[in-house]
Short mmCIF file of C-alpha atoms and ligand atoms in Angstrom, two decimals:
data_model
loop_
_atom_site.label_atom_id
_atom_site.label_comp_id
_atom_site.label_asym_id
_atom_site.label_seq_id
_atom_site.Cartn_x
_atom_site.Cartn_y
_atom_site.Cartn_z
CA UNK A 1 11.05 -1.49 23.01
CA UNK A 2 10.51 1.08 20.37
CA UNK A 3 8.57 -0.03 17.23
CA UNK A 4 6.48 1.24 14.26
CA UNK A 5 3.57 -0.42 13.04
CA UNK A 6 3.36 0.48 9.03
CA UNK A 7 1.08 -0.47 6.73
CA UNK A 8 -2.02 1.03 4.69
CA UNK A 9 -5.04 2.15 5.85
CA UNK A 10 -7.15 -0.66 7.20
CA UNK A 11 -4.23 -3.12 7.56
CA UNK A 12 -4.66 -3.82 11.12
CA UNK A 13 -2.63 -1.44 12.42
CA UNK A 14 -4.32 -0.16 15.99
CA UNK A 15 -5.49 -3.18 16.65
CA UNK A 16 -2.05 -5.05 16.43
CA UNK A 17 -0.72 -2.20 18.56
CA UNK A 18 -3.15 -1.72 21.14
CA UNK A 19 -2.71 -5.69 21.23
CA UNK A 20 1.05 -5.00 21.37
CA UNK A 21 0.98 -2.04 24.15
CA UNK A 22 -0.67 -5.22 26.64
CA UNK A 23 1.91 -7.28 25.90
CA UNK A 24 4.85 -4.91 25.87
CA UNK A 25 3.92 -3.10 28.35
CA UNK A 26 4.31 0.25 26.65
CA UNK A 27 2.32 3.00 25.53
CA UNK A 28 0.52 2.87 21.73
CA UNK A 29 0.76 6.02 19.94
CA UNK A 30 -1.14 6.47 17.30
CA UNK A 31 -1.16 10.05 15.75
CA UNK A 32 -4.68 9.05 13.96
CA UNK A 33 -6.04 9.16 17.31
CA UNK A 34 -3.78 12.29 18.74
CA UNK A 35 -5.36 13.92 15.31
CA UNK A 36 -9.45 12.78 15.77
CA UNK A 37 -8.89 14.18 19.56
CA UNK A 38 -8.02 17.79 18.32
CA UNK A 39 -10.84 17.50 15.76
CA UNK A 40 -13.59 15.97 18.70
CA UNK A 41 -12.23 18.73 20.97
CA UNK A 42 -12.44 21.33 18.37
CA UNK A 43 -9.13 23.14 19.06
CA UNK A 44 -7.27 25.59 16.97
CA UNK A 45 -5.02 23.12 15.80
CA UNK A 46 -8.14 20.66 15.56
CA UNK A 47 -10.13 23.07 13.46
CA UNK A 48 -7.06 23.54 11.05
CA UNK A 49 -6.17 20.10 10.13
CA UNK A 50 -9.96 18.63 10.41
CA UNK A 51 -10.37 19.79 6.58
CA UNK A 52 -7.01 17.04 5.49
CA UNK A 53 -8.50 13.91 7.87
CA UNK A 54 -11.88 14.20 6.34
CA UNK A 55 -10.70 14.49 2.99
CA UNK A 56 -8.82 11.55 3.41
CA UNK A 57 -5.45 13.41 2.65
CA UNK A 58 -2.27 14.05 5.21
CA UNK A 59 -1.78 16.88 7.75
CA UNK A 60 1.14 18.42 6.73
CA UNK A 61 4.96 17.15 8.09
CA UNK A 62 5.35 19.74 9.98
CA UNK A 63 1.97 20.20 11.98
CA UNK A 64 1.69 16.11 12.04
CA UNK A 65 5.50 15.86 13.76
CA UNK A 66 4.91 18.88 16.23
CA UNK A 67 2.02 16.81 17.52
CA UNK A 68 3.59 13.57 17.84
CA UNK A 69 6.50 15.28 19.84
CA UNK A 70 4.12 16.73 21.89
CA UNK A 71 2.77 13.02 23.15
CA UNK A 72 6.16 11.81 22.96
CA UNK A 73 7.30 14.55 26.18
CA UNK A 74 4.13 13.26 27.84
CA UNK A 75 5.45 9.52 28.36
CA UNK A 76 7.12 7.40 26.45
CA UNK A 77 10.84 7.09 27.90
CA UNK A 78 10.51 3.06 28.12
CA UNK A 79 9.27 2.48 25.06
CA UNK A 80 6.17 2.42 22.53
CA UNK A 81 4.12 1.07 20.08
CA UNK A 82 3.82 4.18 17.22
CA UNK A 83 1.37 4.02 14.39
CA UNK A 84 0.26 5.96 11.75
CA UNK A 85 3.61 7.53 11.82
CA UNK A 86 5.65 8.23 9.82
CA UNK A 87 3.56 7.95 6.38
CA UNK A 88 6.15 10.06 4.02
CA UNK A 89 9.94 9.75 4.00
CA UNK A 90 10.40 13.41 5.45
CA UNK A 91 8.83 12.08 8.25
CA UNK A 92 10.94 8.68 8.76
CA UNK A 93 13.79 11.32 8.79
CA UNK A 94 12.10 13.37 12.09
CA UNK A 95 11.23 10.28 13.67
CA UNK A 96 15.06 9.24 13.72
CA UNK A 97 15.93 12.77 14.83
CA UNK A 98 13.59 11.90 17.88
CA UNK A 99 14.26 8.86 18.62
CA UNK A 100 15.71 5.65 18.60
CA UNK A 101 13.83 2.65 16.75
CA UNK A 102 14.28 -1.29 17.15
CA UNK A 103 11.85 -2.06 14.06
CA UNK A 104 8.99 -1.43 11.90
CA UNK A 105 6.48 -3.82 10.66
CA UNK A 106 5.47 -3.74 7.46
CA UNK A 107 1.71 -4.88 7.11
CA UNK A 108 0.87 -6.17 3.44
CA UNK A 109 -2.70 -6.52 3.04
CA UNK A 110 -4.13 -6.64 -0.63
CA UNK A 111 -7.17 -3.61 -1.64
CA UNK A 112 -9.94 -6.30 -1.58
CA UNK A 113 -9.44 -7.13 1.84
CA UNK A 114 -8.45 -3.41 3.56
CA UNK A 115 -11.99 -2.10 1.79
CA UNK A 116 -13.98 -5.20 3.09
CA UNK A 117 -12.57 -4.49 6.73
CA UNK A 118 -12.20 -0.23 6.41
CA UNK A 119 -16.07 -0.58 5.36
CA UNK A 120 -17.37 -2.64 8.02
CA UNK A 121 -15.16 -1.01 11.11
CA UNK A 122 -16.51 1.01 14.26
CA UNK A 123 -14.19 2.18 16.65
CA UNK A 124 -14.95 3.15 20.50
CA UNK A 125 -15.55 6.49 21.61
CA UNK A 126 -14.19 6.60 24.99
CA UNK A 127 -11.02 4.37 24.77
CA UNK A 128 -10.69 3.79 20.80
CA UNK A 129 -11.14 0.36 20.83
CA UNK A 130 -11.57 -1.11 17.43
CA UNK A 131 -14.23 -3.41 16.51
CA UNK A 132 -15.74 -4.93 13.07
CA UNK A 133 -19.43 -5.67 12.18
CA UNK A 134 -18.20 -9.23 10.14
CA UNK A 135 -15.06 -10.12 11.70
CA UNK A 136 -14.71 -8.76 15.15
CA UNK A 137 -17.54 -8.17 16.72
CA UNK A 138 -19.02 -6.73 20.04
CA UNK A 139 -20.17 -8.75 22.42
CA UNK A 140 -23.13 -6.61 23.02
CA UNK A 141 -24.23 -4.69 19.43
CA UNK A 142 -23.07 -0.42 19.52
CA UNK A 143 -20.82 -0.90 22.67
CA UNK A 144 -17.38 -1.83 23.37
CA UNK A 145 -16.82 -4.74 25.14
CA UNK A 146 -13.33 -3.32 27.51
CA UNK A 147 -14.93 -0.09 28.71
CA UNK A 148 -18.82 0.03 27.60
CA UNK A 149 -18.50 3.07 25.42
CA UNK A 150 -20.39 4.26 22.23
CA UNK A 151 -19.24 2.20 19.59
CA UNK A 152 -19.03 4.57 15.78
CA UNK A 153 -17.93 4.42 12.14
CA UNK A 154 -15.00 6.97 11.55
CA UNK A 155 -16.44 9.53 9.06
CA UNK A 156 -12.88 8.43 6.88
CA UNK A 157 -14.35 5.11 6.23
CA UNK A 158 -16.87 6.30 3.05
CA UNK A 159 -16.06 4.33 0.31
CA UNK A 160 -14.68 7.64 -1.68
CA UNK A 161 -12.55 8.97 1.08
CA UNK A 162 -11.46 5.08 1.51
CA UNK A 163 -9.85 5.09 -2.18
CA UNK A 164 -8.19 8.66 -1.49
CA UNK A 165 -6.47 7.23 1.68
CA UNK A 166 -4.97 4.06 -0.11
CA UNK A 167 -4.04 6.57 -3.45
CA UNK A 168 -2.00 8.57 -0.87
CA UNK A 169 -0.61 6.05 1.23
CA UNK A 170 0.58 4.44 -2.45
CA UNK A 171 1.70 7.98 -3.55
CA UNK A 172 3.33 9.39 -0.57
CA UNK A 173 3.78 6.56 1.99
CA UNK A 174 5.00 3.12 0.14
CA UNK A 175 8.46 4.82 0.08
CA UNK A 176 8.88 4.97 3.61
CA UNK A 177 9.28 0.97 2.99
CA UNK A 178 12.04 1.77 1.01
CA UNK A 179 13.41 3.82 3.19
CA UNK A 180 13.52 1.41 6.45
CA UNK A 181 14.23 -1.41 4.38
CA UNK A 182 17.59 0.31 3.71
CA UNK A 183 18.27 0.88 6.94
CA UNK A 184 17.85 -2.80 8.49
CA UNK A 185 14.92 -2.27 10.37
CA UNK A 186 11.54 -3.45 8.32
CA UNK A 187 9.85 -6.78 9.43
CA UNK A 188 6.91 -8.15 6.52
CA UNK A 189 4.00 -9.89 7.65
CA UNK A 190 1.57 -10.90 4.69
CA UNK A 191 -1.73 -10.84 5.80
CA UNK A 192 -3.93 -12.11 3.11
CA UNK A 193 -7.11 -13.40 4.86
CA UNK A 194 -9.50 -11.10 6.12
CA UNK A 195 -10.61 -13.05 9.09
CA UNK A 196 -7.24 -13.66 10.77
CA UNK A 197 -7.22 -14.03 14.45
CA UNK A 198 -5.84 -10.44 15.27
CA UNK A 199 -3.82 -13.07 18.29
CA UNK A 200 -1.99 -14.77 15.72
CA UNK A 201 -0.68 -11.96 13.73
CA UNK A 202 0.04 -10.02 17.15
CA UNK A 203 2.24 -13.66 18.05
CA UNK A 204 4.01 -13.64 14.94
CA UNK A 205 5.38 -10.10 15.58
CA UNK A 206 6.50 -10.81 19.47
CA UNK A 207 8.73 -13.45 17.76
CA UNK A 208 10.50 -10.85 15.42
CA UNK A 209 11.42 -7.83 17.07
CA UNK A 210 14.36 -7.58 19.89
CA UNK A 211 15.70 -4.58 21.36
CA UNK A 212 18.52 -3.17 19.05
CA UNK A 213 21.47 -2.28 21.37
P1 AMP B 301 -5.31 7.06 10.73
O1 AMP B 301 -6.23 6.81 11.88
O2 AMP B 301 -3.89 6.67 11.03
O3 AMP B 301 -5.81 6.49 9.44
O4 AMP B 301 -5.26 8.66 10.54
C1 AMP B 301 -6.42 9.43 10.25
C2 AMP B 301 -6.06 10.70 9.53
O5 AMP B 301 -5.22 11.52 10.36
C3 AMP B 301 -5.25 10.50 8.25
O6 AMP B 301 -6.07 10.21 7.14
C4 AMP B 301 -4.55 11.85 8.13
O7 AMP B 301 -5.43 12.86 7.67
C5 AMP B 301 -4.23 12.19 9.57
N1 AMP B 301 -2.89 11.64 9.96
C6 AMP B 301 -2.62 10.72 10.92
N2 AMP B 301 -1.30 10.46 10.99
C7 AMP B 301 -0.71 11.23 10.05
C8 AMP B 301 0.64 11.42 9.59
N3 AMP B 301 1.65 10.73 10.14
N4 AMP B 301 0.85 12.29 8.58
C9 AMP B 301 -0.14 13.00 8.04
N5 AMP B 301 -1.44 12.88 8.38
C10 AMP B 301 -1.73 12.00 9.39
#
C-alpha cells in the first residue's frame, strides 16, 4: 500500500503514520525526519538546508525530492506510509514520476487546535516518537515510553516559526489538495477536537484506503 499523509503542520501527521506503518506493515517516510537527521548529523547537505527548517520555510523542490529518492532506493518496494511530502504541486508531480500512489489523506485541523498541540509537542530523540505534554503524554516525564530515549521540543515549534509554517503550508501547500483531488485520490478526515484518540482517527483511515490496481 502506497499512501500520503497531508495535512498542515501539527495535524497529526507522524503520529497517524507511524500508527499506520504498525498496522500496514510498511515503512513511514517522513522527509521532516530524513531533513532533522542531516541537520543532527551536520552534513553538507544538512548544513545547507538547516537555515529553511529553522526558519520555518521549505527546502527547495529539488534538494527536498533528491532526498526522498534517496530513502525511497533504500526500502520501500512493498509499500509506505509518506509524510511531509509533497507540500507544493511541483512536488505532487515528482512524486508521480516515482511512484505509484493508492491515496492521500487530507488532515483538516482548524489554527486553534494545530497551535495548542504544535506548542505543547516533544518528539523522541532516538526513534522520533511523538509525544504531547496535555494530550499524549509519557508514561515516565522526558522519556519515551517505546524505546526510553530523550524526549525534546523541535526548535520549529516557537510560536513565530509556528505561524510561518502554517503561512507557507496555506501559500504553497493547500494546492496540492487541489491537485489530488483532481486526480481521484484525496480522502478528508475532519479532525476538530484536540484530544482525539490518535486510535480512532488511525481506524477511520484503515477503512478508506484499498490498493488501487
Ligand atoms: P516537518 O517535520 O514535516 O514539519 O518538516 C520540518 C521541516 O523540514 C519543514 O519545515 C521544512 O523546512 C523541511 N521539509 C520537510 N519536508 C519538506 C518538503 N516536502 N518540502 C520542503 N521542505 C520540507
Amino acid at each position: 500500500m502506497r499512501i500520503v499523509i497531508f495535512g498542515p503542520p501539527g495535524s497529526g501527521k507522524g503520529t497517524y503514520a507511524s500508527r499506520l506503518m504498525e498496522k500496514l506493515g510498511v515503512p513511514h517516510i517522513s522527509t521532516g525526519d530524513l531533513v532533522r537527521e542531516e541537520i543532527r548529523n551536520q552534513t553538507p547537505l544538512g548544513k545547507m538546508i538547516e537555515k529553511y527548517s529553522s526558519s520555518g520555510g521549505l527546502v527547495p523542490d529539488e534538494t527536498i525530492t533528491e532526498i526522498l529518492k534517496e530513502r525511497m532506493r533504500s526500502g520501500a518496494s512493498k509499500g509506505f506510509v509518506l509524510e511531509g511530502y509533497p507540500r507544493t504541486v511541483n512536488q505532487a508531480k515528482e512524486l508521480a514520476k516515482m511512484t505509484k500512489i493508492d491515496a492521500v489523506i487530507n488532515l483538516i485541523v482548524p489554527d486553534s487546535v494545530i497551535i495548542r498541540r504544535l506548542s505543547a509537542r516533544l518528539q523522541c530523540k532516538s526513534c522520533g516518537a511523538i509525544y504531547n505534554e496535555i494530550t499524549l503524554k509519557p508514561r515516565v516525564a522526558g522519556k519515551c515510553d517505546k524505546c526510553g530515549g530523550e524526549l525534546f521540543r523541535r526548535a520549529d515549534d516557537q510560536p513565530e516559526v509556528i505561524q510561518e509554517r502554517l503561512k507557507v503550508y496555506r501559500e504553497a501547500s493547500a494546492p496540492v489538495v487541489d491537485f489530488y483531488r483532481s486526480e481521484g485520490l484525496l480522502k478528508d478526515i475532519g479532525n476538530e477536537d484536540p484530544n482525539a484518540d490518535p486510535n480512532e482517527i488511525v481506524s477511520q483511515i484503515l477503512k478508506m484506503i484499498k490498493p488501487r490496481p
